[in-house]
Amino acid sequence: MSVTPADVARLAALAALEVADDQVPALAAQLDRIVSYVGQLAALGETGEPAADEPIPGAGFRADVVRHTPMAAGPADFAPQFTDGFFVVPRSKARADG
Amino acid sequence: MNPAAVAADTAERLDRAGSLNAALAWSPAALAAEARRVEALEPGGPLHAWPIAIKDNIVTTDLPTTCASKILEGYRSPFNATVIDRLRAAGGMVACKTNMDEFAMGGSTEHSAYGRVLHPLDGDRVPGGSSGGSAALVAAGVVPAALGSETGGSVRQPAAFCGIVGVKPSYGRVSRYGLVAFGSSLDCVSVFGRTVDHAARVLAAISGGDPADATAAAMPPLALDPPRADLRGLTFGLPVEYFPPDLHSGVRAGVDRAIGLVRELGGRVQEVSLPHTAYAVPTYYVLAPAEAAANLARFDGVRFGRRAGEDTDLTAMYRATRGQGFGPEVQRRILIGTYVLSAGYSDAYYGKAQAARARIRGDFSRVFASGIDALITPTTPTPAFKAGDKTADPVAMYLADVFVSAVSLAGLPALSLPVGRDSGLPIGAQLIAPAWQEARMLAIAAALEARLDPVAEVR
């Protein structure tokens, strides 16, 4: 098995995803199935540098200027917590301890 | 019919179709407001008073946008997607927001936080996905057209399952401003229609460059070709890799019907090869999750959506919000995306997949450069499958995309056309065209459609 329960815990931490302990073994088995499946790409052999993408006609960098979008509502209407112009979040323990 | 009558009729149809679980948000009042807006427009718009269903990953200010996820429950966007503005400018009316696989990840619309969508012809079956709600509403006759989105076949596959037309444009043809991002190198706003003409008119209305989306090609809106009575002078390729010996015999019979008709209409047909086809699904299931893992990082309980773990610390809040807000398939994809991008694995998976994608694109380029005007393939390996058949094994679900994902990786336009039924279930044939050749592809499809009975048994 190439994806272990320990891998799942590490990936979940990297992805900021809470995964219940009792789900880890099943998730490891599913991820292992998917990783084994996509592993058939190894049969492609040495590939060197991939070719560049086809350019999209006329697409390119926009002018580096702020472009305001008219908004029907402000963050106070859609943010979980927004006070005095700030998005409010719980205190970071890592920051407080450090 | 006048817009107010259409709005009232649409509300009645949506109400009657409620058991399909295809619509997530709509109201008679919102429909009436759409009608009033259309009444104030000059008549003669190409979509005048057309009610159009909108997949719930396309943002709208007056109806919520949830992406069928708990993490966005009740979320209302402060702006409209460009495609919404364009539909409205053409006279269209937003009918409703439609159910989908959560964040467009799935092929059956079973991965919705708001319950699965039922196939309109057989409630035990799935309508396909991820744009299953939009497909079901068009197939059920509730609306003549709908918007969906494609990352790897999410409009063509449900169109085939439901017996309607599904069109994926070239990557960059339609603005994605206001389409909630999943896999940014693949995502395309795409269209369902009851007929080719319905889909073509909607695609033409929403296409064209957009200063708000730097990845939309700076091109004028799509100009449709005049109808064609025959297919003389055109050469069609049948990629051998899309016709395996174990292909479902009903699907094979349906596609053969379309191929026979191409010949009758004067088109030339020849076998071709796209040798890297077998790599398409594994390539897609590396690249799309990798991009999704990055795109879905924005859902963290800070700026919008639902928050969990309020009384913990910041990191725990992020993890609780995402762990409780995302469903199982989205979590799997984020974890896979994180895996294939992580140190020690990215060369073996992500790098390899990028190389495979270039080869897949090269296969198509070579075939089209050899004088092939369009390819014909099955859209799906089987007709609509039963709910629950593929939920236990994610890879089995992924393989339902086997004939649609290569096109997405190559950024090409393609469509699914209903070509008949097998034991009552619709069969779709796929037409694939060179980049930016949507107009000719649609004209070819319309010529075939005019001679096909989409509800006739194929064998």
Coordinates of N, CA and C in Angstrom, one line a residue, chain B residues 333-456:
Chain B
R333 N -10.4 14.6 -3.4 CA -9.7 15.3 -4.5 C -8.7 16.3 -3.9
I334 N -9.0 17.0 -2.8 CA -8.1 17.9 -2.3 C -6.9 17.1 -1.7
L335 N -7.1 16.0 -1.1 CA -6.0 15.2 -0.6 C -5.1 14.6 -1.7
I336 N -5.8 14.2 -2.8 CA -5.0 13.6 -3.9 C -4.2 14.8 -4.6
G337 N -4.8 15.9 -4.7 CA -4.1 17.1 -5.3 C -2.9 17.5 -4.5
T338 N -3.1 17.4 -3.2 CA -2.0 17.7 -2.3 C -0.9 16.7 -2.4
Y339 N -1.3 15.4 -2.5 CA -0.3 14.3 -2.7 C 0.5 14.5 -3.9
V340 N -0.2 14.7 -5.1 CA 0.6 14.7 -6.3 C 1.4 16.0 -6.5
L341 N 1.2 17.0 -5.7 CA 2.0 18.2 -5.7 C 3.1 18.2 -4.6
S342 N 3.1 17.1 -3.7 CA 3.9 17.2 -2.6 C 5.4 16.8 -2.9
A343 N 6.3 17.3 -2.1 CA 7.7 17.1 -2.3 C 8.0 15.6 -2.5
G344 N 8.7 15.2 -3.5 CA 9.0 13.8 -3.7 C 8.1 13.1 -4.6
Y345 N 6.9 13.6 -4.8 CA 5.9 13.0 -5.7 C 5.6 13.8 -6.9
S346 N 5.9 15.1 -6.9 CA 5.3 16.0 -8.0 C 5.9 15.6 -9.3
D347 N 7.2 15.2 -9.4 CA 7.8 14.8 -10.7 C 7.1 13.5 -11.2
A348 N 6.8 12.6 -10.3 CA 6.3 11.3 -10.7 C 4.8 11.4 -11.1
Y349 N 4.1 12.3 -10.6 CA 2.7 12.4 -10.9 C 2.4 13.7 -11.6
Y350 N 2.5 14.9 -11.0 CA 2.1 16.1 -11.7 C 3.0 16.3 -13.0
G351 N 4.3 16.2 -12.9 CA 5.1 16.4 -14.0 C 4.8 15.4 -15.2
K352 N 4.6 14.1 -14.8 CA 4.3 13.1 -15.8 C 2.9 13.5 -16.5
A353 N 2.0 13.9 -15.6 CA 0.7 14.2 -16.2 C 0.7 15.4 -17.1
Q354 N 1.6 16.4 -16.8 CA 1.7 17.5 -17.8 C 2.3 17.0 -19.1
A355 N 3.2 16.1 -19.0 CA 3.8 15.6 -20.2 C 2.8 14.8 -21.0
A356 N 2.0 14.0 -20.3 CA 1.0 13.2 -21.0 C 0.0 14.1 -21.6
R357 N -0.4 15.2 -21.0 CA -1.3 16.1 -21.5 C -0.8 16.7 -22.9
A358 N 0.5 17.0 -22.9 CA 1.0 17.5 -24.2 C 0.9 16.5 -25.3
R359 N 1.2 15.2 -24.9 CA 1.1 14.2 -26.0 C -0.4 14.0 -26.4
I360 N -1.3 14.1 -25.5 CA -2.7 13.9 -25.8 C -3.1 15.0 -26.8
R361 N -2.7 16.2 -26.5 CA -3.0 17.4 -27.3 C -2.3 17.2 -28.7
G362 N -1.1 16.7 -28.7 CA -0.4 16.4 -29.9 C -1.1 15.4 -30.8
D363 N -1.7 14.4 -30.2 CA -2.5 13.4 -30.9 C -3.6 14.0 -31.8
F364 N -4.3 14.9 -31.1 CA -5.4 15.6 -31.8 C -4.9 16.5 -32.9
S365 N -3.8 17.2 -32.6 CA -3.3 18.2 -33.6 C -2.9 17.4 -34.9
R366 N -2.2 16.3 -34.7 CA -1.7 15.5 -35.8 C -2.9 15.0 -36.7
V367 N -4.0 14.5 -36.0 CA -5.1 14.0 -36.7 C -5.8 15.1 -37.5
F368 N -6.0 16.3 -36.8 CA -6.7 17.4 -37.5 C -5.8 17.9 -38.7
A369 N -4.5 17.9 -38.5 CA -3.6 18.4 -39.5 C -3.6 17.5 -40.7
S370 N -4.0 16.2 -40.5 CA -4.0 15.2 -41.6 C -5.2 15.4 -42.5
G371 N -6.1 16.3 -42.2 CA -7.2 16.5 -43.1 C -8.5 16.1 -42.5
I372 N -8.5 15.7 -41.3 CA -9.8 15.3 -40.6 C -10.5 16.6 -40.1
D373 N -11.8 16.7 -40.5 CA -12.5 17.9 -40.1 C -13.2 17.8 -38.7
A374 N -13.6 16.6 -38.3 CA -14.2 16.4 -37.0 C -14.1 14.9 -36.7
L375 N -14.1 14.6 -35.4 CA -14.0 13.2 -34.9 C -15.4 12.8 -34.4
I376 N -15.7 11.5 -34.6 CA -17.0 11.0 -34.0 C -16.6 9.9 -33.1
T377 N -17.2 9.9 -31.9 CA -16.9 8.9 -30.9 C -18.2 8.7 -30.1
P378 N -18.2 7.7 -29.2 CA -19.3 7.6 -28.2 C -19.0 8.7 -27.2
T379 N -20.0 9.3 -26.5 CA -19.8 10.2 -25.5 C -19.5 9.5 -24.2
T380 N -20.2 8.4 -23.9 CA -20.0 7.7 -22.7 C -19.9 6.2 -23.0
P381 N -19.2 5.4 -22.1 CA -19.0 4.0 -22.4 C -20.3 3.2 -22.2
T382 N -21.3 3.7 -21.4 CA -22.6 3.0 -21.2 C -23.7 4.1 -21.1
P383 N -24.9 3.6 -21.2 CA -26.0 4.6 -20.9 C -26.0 4.9 -19.4
A384 N -26.9 5.7 -19.0 CA -27.0 6.2 -17.5 C -27.0 4.9 -16.6
F385 N -26.1 5.0 -15.6 CA -26.1 3.9 -14.7 C -27.0 4.1 -13.5
K386 N -27.1 3.1 -12.7 CA -28.0 3.2 -11.5 C -27.3 3.9 -10.4
A387 N -28.1 4.7 -9.6 CA -27.6 5.4 -8.5 C -27.0 4.4 -7.5
G388 N -25.8 4.7 -7.0 CA -25.2 3.8 -6.0 C -24.2 2.8 -6.7
D389 N -24.3 2.7 -8.0 CA -23.5 1.7 -8.7 C -22.0 1.9 -8.6
K390 N -21.6 3.2 -8.6 CA -20.2 3.6 -8.7 C -19.7 4.4 -7.5
T391 N -20.6 4.6 -6.5 CA -20.1 5.4 -5.4 C -19.1 4.8 -4.4
A392 N -19.0 3.4 -4.4 CA -18.1 2.8 -3.5 C -16.7 2.8 -4.0
D393 N -16.5 3.0 -5.3 CA -15.2 2.9 -5.9 C -14.9 4.2 -6.8
P394 N -14.2 5.1 -6.2 CA -14.0 6.4 -6.9 C -13.4 6.2 -8.4
V395 N -12.6 5.2 -8.5 CA -12.0 5.0 -9.9 C -13.0 4.6 -10.9
A396 N -14.0 3.7 -10.4 CA -15.1 3.3 -11.3 C -15.8 4.5 -11.8
M397 N -16.1 5.4 -10.9 CA -16.8 6.7 -11.3 C -16.0 7.5 -12.3
Y398 N -14.7 7.6 -12.0 CA -13.8 8.3 -12.9 C -13.8 7.8 -14.4
L399 N -14.0 6.4 -14.5 CA -13.9 5.8 -15.8 C -15.1 6.1 -16.6
A400 N -16.2 6.6 -16.0 CA -17.3 7.0 -16.8 C -17.0 8.2 -17.7
D401 N -15.8 8.9 -17.4 CA -15.3 10.0 -18.2 C -14.4 9.6 -19.3
V402 N -14.3 8.3 -19.6 CA -13.1 7.8 -20.4 C -13.1 8.4 -21.8
F403 N -14.3 8.8 -22.4 CA -14.4 9.4 -23.7 C -14.5 10.9 -23.7
V404 N -14.6 11.5 -22.6 CA -14.7 13.0 -22.6 C -13.5 13.7 -22.0
S405 N -12.7 13.1 -21.3 CA -11.6 13.8 -20.6 C -10.5 14.3 -21.5
A406 N -10.2 13.5 -22.6 CA -9.1 13.9 -23.4 C -9.3 15.3 -24.1
V407 N -10.6 15.4 -24.5 CA -11.0 16.7 -25.2 C -10.7 17.9 -24.2
S408 N -11.1 17.7 -23.0 CA -10.9 18.8 -22.0 C -9.4 19.1 -21.8
L409 N -8.6 18.0 -21.7 CA -7.2 18.2 -21.6 C -6.6 19.0 -22.8
A410 N -7.2 18.7 -24.0 CA -6.7 19.4 -25.2 C -7.3 20.7 -25.4
G411 N -8.3 21.1 -24.7 CA -8.9 22.4 -24.8 C -9.8 22.6 -26.0
L412 N -10.3 21.4 -26.6 CA -11.0 21.5 -27.9 C -12.5 21.6 -27.7
P413 N -13.2 22.1 -28.7 CA -14.7 22.1 -28.6 C -15.2 20.7 -29.0
A414 N -16.3 20.3 -28.3 CA -16.9 19.1 -28.6 C -18.4 19.1 -28.1
L415 N -19.2 18.2 -28.7 CA -20.6 18.2 -28.2 C -21.1 16.8 -28.2
S416 N -22.1 16.6 -27.4 CA -22.8 15.3 -27.4 C -24.2 15.5 -28.0
L417 N -24.5 14.6 -29.0 CA -25.8 14.7 -29.7 C -26.6 13.4 -29.4
P418 N -27.8 13.6 -29.0 CA -28.6 12.3 -28.8 C -28.9 11.6 -30.1
V419 N -28.6 10.3 -30.2 CA -28.7 9.6 -31.4 C -29.7 8.4 -31.4
G420 N -30.4 8.3 -30.3 CA -31.4 7.2 -30.1 C -31.3 6.7 -28.7
R421 N -32.1 5.6 -28.5 CA -32.2 5.0 -27.2 C -31.9 3.5 -27.2
D422 N -31.4 3.0 -26.1 CA -31.3 1.6 -26.0 C -32.0 1.2 -24.8
S423 N -33.0 0.3 -24.9 CA -33.9 -0.1 -23.9 C -34.5 1.1 -23.1
G424 N -34.8 2.2 -23.9 CA -35.4 3.4 -23.3 C -34.4 4.4 -22.8
L425 N -33.1 4.0 -22.7 CA -32.1 5.0 -22.2 C -31.4 5.7 -23.3
P426 N -31.2 7.0 -23.2 CA -30.6 7.8 -24.3 C -29.1 7.4 -24.5
I427 N -28.7 7.5 -25.8 CA -27.3 7.3 -26.2 C -26.8 8.6 -26.8
G428 N -25.6 9.0 -26.5 CA -25.0 10.2 -27.1 C -23.8 9.9 -28.0
A429 N -23.8 10.6 -29.1 CA -22.5 10.5 -29.9 C -21.8 11.8 -29.8
Q430 N -20.5 11.7 -29.7 CA -19.7 12.9 -29.5 C -19.0 13.4 -30.8
L431 N -19.1 14.7 -31.1 CA -18.4 15.3 -32.2 C -17.3 16.1 -31.6
I432 N -16.1 16.0 -32.1 CA -15.0 16.7 -31.6 C -14.4 17.5 -32.8
A433 N -14.1 18.8 -32.6 CA -13.7 19.7 -33.7 C -12.3 20.3 -33.3
P434 N -11.6 20.8 -34.3 CA -10.4 21.6 -34.0 C -10.8 22.8 -33.2
A435 N -9.8 23.4 -32.4 CA -10.0 24.6 -31.6 C -10.6 25.7 -32.5
W436 N -11.6 26.3 -31.9 CA -12.3 27.5 -32.5 C -13.2 27.2 -33.7
Q437 N -13.5 25.9 -33.9 CA -14.3 25.5 -35.0 C -15.7 25.1 -34.5
E438 N -16.2 25.8 -33.5 CA -17.5 25.5 -32.9 C -18.6 25.7 -34.0
A439 N -18.5 26.7 -34.8 CA -19.6 27.1 -35.7 C -19.9 25.9 -36.7
R440 N -18.7 25.4 -37.2 CA -18.9 24.3 -38.2 C -19.4 23.0 -37.4
M441 N -18.8 22.8 -36.2 CA -19.2 21.6 -35.5 C -20.7 21.6 -35.2
L442 N -21.3 22.8 -34.8 CA -22.7 22.9 -34.5 C -23.5 22.7 -35.8
A443 N -23.0 23.2 -36.9 CA -23.8 23.0 -38.2 C -23.8 21.6 -38.6
I444 N -22.7 20.9 -38.4 CA -22.7 19.4 -38.7 C -23.7 18.7 -37.8
A445 N -23.7 19.1 -36.5 CA -24.6 18.4 -35.5 C -26.0 18.7 -35.9
A446 N -26.3 19.9 -36.4 CA -27.7 20.2 -36.7 C -28.1 19.4 -38.0
A447 N -27.2 19.2 -38.9 CA -27.6 18.4 -40.1 C -27.9 17.0 -39.7
L448 N -27.1 16.4 -38.8 CA -27.4 15.1 -38.3 C -28.7 15.0 -37.5
E449 N -28.9 16.0 -36.7 CA -30.1 16.1 -35.8 C -31.4 16.1 -36.7
A450 N -31.3 16.8 -37.8 CA -32.5 16.9 -38.6 C -32.9 15.6 -39.2
R451 N -32.0 14.6 -39.3 CA -32.3 13.3 -39.9 C -32.4 12.2 -38.8
L452 N -32.2 12.5 -37.5 CA -32.2 11.4 -36.5 C -33.4 11.5 -35.7
D453 N -34.0 10.4 -35.3 CA -35.1 10.4 -34.3 C -34.4 10.1 -32.9
P454 N -34.3 11.1 -32.1 CA -33.5 10.9 -30.8 C -34.2 9.9 -29.9
V455 N -35.5 9.6 -30.1 CA -36.1 8.6 -29.1 C -36.3 7.2 -29.8
A456 N -35.9 7.1 -31.0 CA -36.0 5.7 -31.6 C -35.0 4.8 -31.0

